mmCIF file of C-alpha atoms and ligand atoms in Angstrom:
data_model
loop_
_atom_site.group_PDB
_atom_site.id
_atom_site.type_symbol
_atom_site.label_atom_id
_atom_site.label_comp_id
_atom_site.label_asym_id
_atom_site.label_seq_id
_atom_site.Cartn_x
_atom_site.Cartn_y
_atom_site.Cartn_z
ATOM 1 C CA UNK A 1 -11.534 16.776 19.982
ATOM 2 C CA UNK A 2 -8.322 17.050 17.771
ATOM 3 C CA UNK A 3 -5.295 14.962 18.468
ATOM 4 C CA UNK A 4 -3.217 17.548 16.629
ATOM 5 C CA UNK A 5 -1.838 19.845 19.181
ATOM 6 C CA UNK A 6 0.659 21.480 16.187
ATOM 7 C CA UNK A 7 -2.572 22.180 14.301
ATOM 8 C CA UNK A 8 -4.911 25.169 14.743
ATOM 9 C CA UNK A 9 -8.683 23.828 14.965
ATOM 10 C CA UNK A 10 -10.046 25.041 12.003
ATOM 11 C CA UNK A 11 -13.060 24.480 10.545
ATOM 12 C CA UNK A 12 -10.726 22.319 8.406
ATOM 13 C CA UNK A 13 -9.120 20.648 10.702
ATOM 14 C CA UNK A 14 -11.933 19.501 12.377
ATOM 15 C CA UNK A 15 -13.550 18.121 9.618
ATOM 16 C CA UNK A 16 -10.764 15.929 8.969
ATOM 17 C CA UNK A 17 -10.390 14.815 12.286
ATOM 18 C CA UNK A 18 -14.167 13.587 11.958
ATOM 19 C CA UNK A 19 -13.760 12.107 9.185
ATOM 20 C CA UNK A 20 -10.466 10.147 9.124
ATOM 21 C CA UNK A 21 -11.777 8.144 11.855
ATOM 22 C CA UNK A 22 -9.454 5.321 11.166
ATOM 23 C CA UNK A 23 -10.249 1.399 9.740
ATOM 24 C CA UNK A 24 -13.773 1.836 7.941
ATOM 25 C CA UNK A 25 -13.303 5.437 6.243
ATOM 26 C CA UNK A 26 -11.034 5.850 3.523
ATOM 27 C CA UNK A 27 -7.588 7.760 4.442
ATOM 28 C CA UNK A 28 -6.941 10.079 1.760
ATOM 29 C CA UNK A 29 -7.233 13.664 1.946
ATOM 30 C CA UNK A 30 -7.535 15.349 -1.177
ATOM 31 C CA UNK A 31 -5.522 18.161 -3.134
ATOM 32 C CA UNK A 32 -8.351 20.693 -2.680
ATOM 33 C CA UNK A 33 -8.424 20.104 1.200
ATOM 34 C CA UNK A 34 -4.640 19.903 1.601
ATOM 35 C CA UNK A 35 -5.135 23.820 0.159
ATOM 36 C CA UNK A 36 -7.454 24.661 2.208
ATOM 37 C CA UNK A 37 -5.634 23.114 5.200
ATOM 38 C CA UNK A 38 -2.567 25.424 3.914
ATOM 39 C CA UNK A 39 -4.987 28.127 3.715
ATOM 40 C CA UNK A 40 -6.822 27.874 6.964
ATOM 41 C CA UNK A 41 -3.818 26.915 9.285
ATOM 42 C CA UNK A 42 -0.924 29.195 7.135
ATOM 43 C CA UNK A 43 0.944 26.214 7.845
ATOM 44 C CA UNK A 44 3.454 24.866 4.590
ATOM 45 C CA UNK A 45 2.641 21.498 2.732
ATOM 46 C CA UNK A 46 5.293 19.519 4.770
ATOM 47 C CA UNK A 47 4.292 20.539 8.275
ATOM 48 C CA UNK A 48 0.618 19.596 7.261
ATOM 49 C CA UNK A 49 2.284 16.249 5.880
ATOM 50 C CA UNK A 50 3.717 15.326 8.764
ATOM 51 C CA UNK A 51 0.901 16.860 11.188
ATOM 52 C CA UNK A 52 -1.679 13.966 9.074
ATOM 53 C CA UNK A 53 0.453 11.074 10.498
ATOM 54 C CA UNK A 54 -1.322 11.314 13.616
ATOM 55 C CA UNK A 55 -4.319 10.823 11.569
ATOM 56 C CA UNK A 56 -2.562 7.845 9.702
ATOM 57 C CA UNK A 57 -1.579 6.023 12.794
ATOM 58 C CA UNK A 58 -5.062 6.016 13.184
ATOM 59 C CA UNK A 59 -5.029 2.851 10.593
ATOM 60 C CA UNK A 60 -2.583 0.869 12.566
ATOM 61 C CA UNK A 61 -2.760 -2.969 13.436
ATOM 62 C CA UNK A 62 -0.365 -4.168 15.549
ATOM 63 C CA UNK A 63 -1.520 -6.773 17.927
ATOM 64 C CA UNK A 64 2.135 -7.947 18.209
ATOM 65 C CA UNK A 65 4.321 -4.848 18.896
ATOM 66 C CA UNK A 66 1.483 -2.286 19.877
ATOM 67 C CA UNK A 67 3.862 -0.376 18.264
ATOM 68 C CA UNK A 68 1.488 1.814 15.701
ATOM 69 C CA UNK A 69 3.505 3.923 12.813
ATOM 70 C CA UNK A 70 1.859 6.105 10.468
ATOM 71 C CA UNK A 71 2.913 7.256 7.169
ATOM 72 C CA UNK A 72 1.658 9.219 3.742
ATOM 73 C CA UNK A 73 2.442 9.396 0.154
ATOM 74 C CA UNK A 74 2.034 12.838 -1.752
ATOM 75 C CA UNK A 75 0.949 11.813 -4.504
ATOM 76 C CA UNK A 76 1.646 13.615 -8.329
ATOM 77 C CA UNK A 77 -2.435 14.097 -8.299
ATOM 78 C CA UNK A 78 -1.640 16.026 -5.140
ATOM 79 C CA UNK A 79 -3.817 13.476 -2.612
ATOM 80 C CA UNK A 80 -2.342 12.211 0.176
ATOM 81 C CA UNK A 81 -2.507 8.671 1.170
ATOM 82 C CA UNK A 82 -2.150 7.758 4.364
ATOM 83 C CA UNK A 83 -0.703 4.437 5.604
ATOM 84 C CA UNK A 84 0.054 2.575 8.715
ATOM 85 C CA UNK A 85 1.466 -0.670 9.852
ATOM 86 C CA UNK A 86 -0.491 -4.256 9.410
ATOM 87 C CA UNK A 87 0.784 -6.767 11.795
ATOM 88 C CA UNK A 88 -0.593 -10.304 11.594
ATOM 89 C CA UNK A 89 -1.725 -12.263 14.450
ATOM 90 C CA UNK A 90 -0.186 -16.057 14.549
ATOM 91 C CA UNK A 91 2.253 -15.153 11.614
ATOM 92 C CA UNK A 92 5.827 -14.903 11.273
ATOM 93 C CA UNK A 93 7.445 -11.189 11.679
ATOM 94 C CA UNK A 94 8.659 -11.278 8.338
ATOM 95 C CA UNK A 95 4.768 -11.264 7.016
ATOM 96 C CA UNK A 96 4.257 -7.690 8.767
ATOM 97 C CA UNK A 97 3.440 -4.652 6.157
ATOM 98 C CA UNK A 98 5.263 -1.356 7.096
ATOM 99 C CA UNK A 99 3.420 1.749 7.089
ATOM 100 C CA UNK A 100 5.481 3.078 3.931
ATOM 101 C CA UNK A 101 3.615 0.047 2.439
ATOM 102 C CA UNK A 102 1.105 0.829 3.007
ATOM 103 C CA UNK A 103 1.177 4.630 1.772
ATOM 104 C CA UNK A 104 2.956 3.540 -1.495
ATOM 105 C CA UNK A 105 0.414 0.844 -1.937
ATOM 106 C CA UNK A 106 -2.663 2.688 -1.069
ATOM 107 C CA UNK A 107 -1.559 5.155 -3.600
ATOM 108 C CA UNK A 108 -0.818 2.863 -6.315
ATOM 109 C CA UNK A 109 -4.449 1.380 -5.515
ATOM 110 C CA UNK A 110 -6.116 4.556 -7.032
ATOM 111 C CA UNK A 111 -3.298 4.602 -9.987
ATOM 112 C CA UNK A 112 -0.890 7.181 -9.110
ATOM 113 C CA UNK A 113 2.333 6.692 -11.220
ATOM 114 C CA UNK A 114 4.399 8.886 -9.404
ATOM 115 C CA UNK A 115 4.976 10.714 -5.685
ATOM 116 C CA UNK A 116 6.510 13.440 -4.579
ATOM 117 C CA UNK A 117 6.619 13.170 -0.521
ATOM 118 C CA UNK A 118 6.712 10.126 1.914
ATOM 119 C CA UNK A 119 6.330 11.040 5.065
ATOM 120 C CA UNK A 120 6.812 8.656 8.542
ATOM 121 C CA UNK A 121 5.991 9.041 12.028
ATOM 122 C CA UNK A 122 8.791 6.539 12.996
ATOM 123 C CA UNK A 123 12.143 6.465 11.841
ATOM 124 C CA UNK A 124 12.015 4.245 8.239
ATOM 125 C CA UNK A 125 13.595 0.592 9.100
ATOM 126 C CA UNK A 126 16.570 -0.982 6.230
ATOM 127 C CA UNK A 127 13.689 -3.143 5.083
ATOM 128 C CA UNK A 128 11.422 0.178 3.562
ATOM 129 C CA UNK A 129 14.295 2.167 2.607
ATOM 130 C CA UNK A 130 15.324 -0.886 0.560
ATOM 131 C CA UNK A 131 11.765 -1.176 -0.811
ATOM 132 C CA UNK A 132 11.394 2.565 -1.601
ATOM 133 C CA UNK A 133 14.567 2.313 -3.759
ATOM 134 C CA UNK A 134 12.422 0.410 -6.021
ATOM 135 C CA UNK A 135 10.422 3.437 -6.772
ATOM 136 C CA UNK A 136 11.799 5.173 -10.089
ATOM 137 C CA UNK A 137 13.818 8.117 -9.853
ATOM 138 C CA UNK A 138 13.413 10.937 -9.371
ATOM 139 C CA UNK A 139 12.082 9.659 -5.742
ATOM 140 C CA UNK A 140 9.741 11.099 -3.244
ATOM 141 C CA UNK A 141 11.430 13.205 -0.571
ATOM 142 C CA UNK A 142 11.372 11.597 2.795
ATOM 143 C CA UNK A 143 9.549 13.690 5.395
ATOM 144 C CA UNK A 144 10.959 12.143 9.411
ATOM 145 C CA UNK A 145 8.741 13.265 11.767
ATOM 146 C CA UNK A 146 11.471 13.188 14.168
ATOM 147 C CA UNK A 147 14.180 14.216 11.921
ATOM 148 C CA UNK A 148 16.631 17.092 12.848
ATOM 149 C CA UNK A 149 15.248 20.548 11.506
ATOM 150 C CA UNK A 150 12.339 18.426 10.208
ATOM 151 C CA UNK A 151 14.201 19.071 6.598
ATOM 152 C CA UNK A 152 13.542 16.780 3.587
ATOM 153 C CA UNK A 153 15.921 13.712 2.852
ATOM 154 C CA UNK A 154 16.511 11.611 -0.377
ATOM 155 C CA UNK A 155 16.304 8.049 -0.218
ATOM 156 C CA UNK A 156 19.352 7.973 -1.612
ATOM 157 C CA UNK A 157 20.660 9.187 1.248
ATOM 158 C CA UNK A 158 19.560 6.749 4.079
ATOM 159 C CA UNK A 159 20.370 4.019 1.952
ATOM 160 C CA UNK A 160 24.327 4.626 1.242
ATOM 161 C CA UNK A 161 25.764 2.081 -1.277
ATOM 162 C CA UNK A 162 22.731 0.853 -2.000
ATOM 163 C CA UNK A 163 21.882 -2.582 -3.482
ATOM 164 C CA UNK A 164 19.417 -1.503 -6.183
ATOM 165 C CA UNK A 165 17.351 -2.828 -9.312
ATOM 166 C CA UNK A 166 20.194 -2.316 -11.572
ATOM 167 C CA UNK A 167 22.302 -4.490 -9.609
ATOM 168 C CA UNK A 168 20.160 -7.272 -11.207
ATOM 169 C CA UNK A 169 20.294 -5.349 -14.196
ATOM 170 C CA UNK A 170 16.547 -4.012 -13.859
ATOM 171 C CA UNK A 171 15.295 -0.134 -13.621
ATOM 172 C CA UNK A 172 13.075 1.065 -10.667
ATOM 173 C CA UNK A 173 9.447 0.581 -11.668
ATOM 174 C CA UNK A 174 7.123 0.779 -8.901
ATOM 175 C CA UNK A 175 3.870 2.372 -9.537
ATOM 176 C CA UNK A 176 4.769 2.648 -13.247
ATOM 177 C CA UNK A 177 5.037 -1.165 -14.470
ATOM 178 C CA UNK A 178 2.843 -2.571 -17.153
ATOM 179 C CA UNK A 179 0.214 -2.936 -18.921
ATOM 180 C CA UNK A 180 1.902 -6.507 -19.286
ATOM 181 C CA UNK A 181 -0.531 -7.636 -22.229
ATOM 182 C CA UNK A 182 -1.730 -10.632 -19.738
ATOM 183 C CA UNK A 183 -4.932 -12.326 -20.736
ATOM 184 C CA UNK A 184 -6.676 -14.806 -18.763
ATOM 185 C CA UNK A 185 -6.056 -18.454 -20.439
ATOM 186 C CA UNK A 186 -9.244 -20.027 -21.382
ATOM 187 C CA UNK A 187 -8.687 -23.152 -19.251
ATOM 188 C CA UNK A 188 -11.237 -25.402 -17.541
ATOM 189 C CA UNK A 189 -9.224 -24.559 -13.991
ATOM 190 C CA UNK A 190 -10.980 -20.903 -14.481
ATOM 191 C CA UNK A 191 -14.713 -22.078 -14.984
ATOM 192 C CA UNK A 192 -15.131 -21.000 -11.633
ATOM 193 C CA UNK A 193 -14.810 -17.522 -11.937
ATOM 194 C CA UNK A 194 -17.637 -17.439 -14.346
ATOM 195 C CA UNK A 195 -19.175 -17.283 -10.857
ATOM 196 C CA UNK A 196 -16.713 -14.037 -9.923
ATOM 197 C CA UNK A 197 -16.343 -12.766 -13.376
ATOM 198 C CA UNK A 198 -15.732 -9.054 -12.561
ATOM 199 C CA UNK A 199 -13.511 -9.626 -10.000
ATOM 200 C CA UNK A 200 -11.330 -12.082 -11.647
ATOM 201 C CA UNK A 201 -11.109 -9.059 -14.078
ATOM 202 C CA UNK A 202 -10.194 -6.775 -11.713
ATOM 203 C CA UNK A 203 -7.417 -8.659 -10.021
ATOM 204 C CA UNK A 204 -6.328 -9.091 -13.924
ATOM 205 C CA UNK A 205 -6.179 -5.722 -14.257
ATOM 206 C CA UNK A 206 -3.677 -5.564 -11.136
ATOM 207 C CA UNK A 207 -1.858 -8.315 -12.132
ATOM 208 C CA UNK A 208 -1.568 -5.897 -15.820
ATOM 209 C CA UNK A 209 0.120 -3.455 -13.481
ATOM 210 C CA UNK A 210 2.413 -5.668 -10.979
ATOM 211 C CA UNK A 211 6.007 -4.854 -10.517
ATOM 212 C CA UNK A 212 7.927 -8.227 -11.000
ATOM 213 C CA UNK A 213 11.399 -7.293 -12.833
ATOM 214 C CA UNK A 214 13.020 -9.772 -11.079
ATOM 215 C CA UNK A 215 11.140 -13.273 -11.609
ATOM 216 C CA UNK A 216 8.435 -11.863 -13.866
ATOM 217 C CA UNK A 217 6.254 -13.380 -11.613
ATOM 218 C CA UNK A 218 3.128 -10.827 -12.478
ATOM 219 C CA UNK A 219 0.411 -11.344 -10.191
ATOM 220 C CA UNK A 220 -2.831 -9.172 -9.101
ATOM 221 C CA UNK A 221 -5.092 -9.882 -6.252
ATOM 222 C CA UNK A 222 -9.246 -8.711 -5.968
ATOM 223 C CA UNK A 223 -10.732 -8.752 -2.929
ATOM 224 C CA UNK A 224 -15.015 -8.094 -2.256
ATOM 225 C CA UNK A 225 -16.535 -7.603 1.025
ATOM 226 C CA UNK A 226 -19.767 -8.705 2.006
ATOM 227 C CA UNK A 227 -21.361 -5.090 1.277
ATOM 228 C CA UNK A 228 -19.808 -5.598 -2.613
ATOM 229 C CA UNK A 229 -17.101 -3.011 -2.450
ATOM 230 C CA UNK A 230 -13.850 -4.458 -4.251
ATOM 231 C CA UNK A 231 -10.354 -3.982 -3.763
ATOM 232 C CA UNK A 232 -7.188 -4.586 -6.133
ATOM 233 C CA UNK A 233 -3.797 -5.058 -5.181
ATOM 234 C CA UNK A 234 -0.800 -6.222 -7.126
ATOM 235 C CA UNK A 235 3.292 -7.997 -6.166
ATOM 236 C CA UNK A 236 5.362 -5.418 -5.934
ATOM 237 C CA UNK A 237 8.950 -7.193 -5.700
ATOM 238 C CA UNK A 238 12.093 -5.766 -4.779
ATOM 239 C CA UNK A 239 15.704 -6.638 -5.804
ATOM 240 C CA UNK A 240 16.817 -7.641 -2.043
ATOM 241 C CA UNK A 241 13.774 -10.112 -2.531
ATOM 242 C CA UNK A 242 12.517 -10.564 1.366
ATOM 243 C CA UNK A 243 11.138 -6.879 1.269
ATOM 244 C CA UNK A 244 8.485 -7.688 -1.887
ATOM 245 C CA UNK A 245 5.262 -7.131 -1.165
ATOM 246 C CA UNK A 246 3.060 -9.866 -1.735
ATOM 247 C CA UNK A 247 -0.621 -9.255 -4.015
ATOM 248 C CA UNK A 248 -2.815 -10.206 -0.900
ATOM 249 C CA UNK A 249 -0.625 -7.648 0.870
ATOM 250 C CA UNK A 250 -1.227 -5.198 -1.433
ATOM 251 C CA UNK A 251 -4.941 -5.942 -1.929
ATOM 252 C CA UNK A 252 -5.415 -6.140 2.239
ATOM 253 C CA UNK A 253 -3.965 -2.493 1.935
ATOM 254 C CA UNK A 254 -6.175 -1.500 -0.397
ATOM 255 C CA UNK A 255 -9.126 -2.705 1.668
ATOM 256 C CA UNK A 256 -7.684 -1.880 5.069
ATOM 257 C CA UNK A 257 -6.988 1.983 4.013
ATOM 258 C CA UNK A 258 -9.832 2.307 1.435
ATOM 259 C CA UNK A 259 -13.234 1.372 2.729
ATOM 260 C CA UNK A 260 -16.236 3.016 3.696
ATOM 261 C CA UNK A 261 -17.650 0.721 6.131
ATOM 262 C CA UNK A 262 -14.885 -2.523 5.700
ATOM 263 C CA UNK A 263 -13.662 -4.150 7.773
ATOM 264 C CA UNK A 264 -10.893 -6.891 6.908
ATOM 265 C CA UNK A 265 -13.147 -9.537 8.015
ATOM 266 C CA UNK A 266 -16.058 -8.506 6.118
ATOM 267 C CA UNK A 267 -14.088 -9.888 3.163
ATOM 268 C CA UNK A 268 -15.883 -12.815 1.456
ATOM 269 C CA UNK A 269 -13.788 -13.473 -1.327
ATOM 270 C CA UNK A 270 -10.406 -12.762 -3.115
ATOM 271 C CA UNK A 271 -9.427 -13.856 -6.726
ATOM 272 C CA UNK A 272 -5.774 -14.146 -7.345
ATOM 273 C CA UNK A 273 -4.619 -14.032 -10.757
ATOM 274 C CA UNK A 274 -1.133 -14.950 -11.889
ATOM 275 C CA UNK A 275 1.016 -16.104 -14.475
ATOM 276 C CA UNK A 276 1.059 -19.692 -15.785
ATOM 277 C CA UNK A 277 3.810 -21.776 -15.448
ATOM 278 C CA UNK A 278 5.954 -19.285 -12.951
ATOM 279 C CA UNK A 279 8.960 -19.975 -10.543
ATOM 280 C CA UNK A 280 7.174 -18.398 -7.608
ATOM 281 C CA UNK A 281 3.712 -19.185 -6.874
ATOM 282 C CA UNK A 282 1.557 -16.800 -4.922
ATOM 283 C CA UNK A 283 -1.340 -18.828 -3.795
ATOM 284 C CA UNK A 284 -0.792 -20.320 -0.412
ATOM 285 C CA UNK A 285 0.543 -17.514 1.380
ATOM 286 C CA UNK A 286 -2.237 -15.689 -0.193
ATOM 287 C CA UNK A 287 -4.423 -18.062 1.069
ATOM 288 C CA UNK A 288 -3.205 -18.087 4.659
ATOM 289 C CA UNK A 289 -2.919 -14.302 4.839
ATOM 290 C CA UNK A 290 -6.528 -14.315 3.831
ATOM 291 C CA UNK A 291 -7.837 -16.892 6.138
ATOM 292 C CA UNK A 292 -5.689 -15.246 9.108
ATOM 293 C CA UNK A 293 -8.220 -11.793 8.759
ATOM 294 C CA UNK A 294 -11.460 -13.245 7.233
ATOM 295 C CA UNK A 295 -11.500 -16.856 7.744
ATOM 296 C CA UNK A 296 -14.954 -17.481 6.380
ATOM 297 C CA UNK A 297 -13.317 -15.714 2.928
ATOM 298 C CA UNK A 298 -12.857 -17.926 -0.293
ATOM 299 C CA UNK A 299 -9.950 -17.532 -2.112
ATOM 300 C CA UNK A 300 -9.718 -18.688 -6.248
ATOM 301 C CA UNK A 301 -7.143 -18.487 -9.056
ATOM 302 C CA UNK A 302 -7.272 -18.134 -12.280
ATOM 303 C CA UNK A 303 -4.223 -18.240 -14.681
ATOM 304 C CA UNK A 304 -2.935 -15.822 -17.418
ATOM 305 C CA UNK A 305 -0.652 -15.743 -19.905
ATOM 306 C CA UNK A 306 1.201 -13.112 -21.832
HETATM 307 N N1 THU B 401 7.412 -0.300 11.315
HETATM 308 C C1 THU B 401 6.949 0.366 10.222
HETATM 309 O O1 THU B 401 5.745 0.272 9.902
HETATM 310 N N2 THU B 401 7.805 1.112 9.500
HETATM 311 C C2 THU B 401 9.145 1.223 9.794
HETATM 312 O O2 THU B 401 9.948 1.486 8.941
HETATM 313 C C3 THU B 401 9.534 0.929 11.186
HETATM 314 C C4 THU B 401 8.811 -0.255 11.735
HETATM 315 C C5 THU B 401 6.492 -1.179 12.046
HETATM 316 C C6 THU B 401 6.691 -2.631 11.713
HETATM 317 C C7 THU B 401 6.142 -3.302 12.951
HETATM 318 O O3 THU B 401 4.736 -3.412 12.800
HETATM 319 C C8 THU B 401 6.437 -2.327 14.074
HETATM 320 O O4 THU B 401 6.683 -1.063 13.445
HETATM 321 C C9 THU B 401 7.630 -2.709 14.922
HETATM 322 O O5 THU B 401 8.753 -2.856 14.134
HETATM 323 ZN ZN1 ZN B 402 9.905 -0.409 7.694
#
């Protein structure tokens, strides 16, 4: 039965309500179903938008707060990604991933460079508002599902005097950083990726698109479940610092919102690829997160250079 008491069951409707079952199926719904939603319901694009966070929450971890929040980024492709909050067991607050994280990340996963709408089921905390400023202008429109008249907002606007990139003398970047030229340095420390070839290369390949303006710290993650799927994610920092997304973060979205199937501990191993010789180091926490969800997983580096 639908959870969507503003929606009409459609055929439509129904279908997605099978489908995005939560953890295990992938939560997108694509351009040619958000028509046909639009079609089928005569509903607009935003009141569909924020109607799918109900399917969105569906994604939502939160063994700490129960407190599940659901979000989704309209992407420029016109497929919506769906997000939701990640909290981890045994680890400090400050490791949690919001569910605008997740939606920007899950996006970025499949290589959108820009969106157009963020929607959230829950008002969005200082902490995302100040990572959504790093997303180049002009910005998505914020969609508040419990927002007065239900009209669009700018980021700008819920972040008044903002501290942003160009305070540190950077430009927004997120989702459009890179290709950083970084090859993998032919160094005896990587002989064991021989073993994980492909998805040291893949993590490169995120690392080629991370967002680190401010320490230039670029770093990817790749993550493979025991059924061979793979999963990228890159650092996506932000100017206030605390609010940067770490690579394992990024790469647990990926996994988390992307799978058919996974599971987060059906993960078996995760290469992280970063930058020789940088002030910030991404390993152990990667490690930890990792160990925290799939504690069989292995976790490798290998090293790049520009
Ligand atoms: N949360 C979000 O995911 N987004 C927000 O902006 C508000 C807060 C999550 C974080 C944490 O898992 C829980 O809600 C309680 O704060
Ligand atoms: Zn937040």
């Amino acid at each position: 039965m639908s959870n969507h008491p503003g929606l009409p069951r459609t055929p439509i409707v129904e279908h997605l309500d099978a489908r995005l079952i939560g953890p295990g199926s992938a939560a997108v719904i694509e351009a040619s179903e958000l028509a046909a939603l639009q079609t089928e319901t005569g509903l607009d694009k935003h009141a569909l938008i924020l109607a799918s966070l109900e399917w969105a929450r569906r994604w939502a971890r939160a063994p700490l707060s129960s407190f599940e929040v659901g979000a989704a980024a309209l992407g420029e492709s016109g497929r919506l990604y769906l997000g939701a909050n990640i909290e981890f067991h045994g680890f400090p607050l400050s490791q949690t991933i919001h569910a605008e994280q997740s939606a920007i990340a899950h996006a970025w996963a499949h290589a959108e460079t820009g969106l157009t709408v963020i929607a959230t089921s829950a008002a969005p905390c200082g902490f995302c508002r100040q990572f959504m400023f790093e997303l180049p202008e002009p910005r998505p429109q914020l969609l508040l599902a419990d927002a007065p008249g239900g009209r669009p907002m700018s980021i700008e606007s819920l972040l008044p005097s903002a501290f942003g990139p160009t305070q540190l003398g950077r430009s927004p970047q997120l989702l459009r950083a890179g290709p950083h030229g970084l090859q993998l340095i032919p160094h005896a420390q990587n002989a064991e990726h021989a073993e994980h070839a492909e998805l040291t290369q893949l993590a490169l390949a995120a690392a080629n698109r991370s967002s680190a303006p401010y320490t230039g710290a670029c770093a990817g993650v790749a993550l493979e479940t025991a059924d061979g799927q793979r999963f990228a994610g890159a650092v996506a920092e932000s100017v206030a610092y605390n609010p940067t997304l770490a690579p394992m973060q990024a790469a647990l979205i990926a996994a988390h919102h992307g799978g058919q199937g996974v599971t987060l501990s059906s993960i078996t191993h995760a290469v992280l690829v970063e930058l020789e010789g940088a002030t910030v180091s991404q390993l152990d926490f990667a490690r930890q997160l990792l160990a925290s969800v799939a504690p069989t997983a292995s976790c490798s580096v290998a090293l790049a250079r520009a």
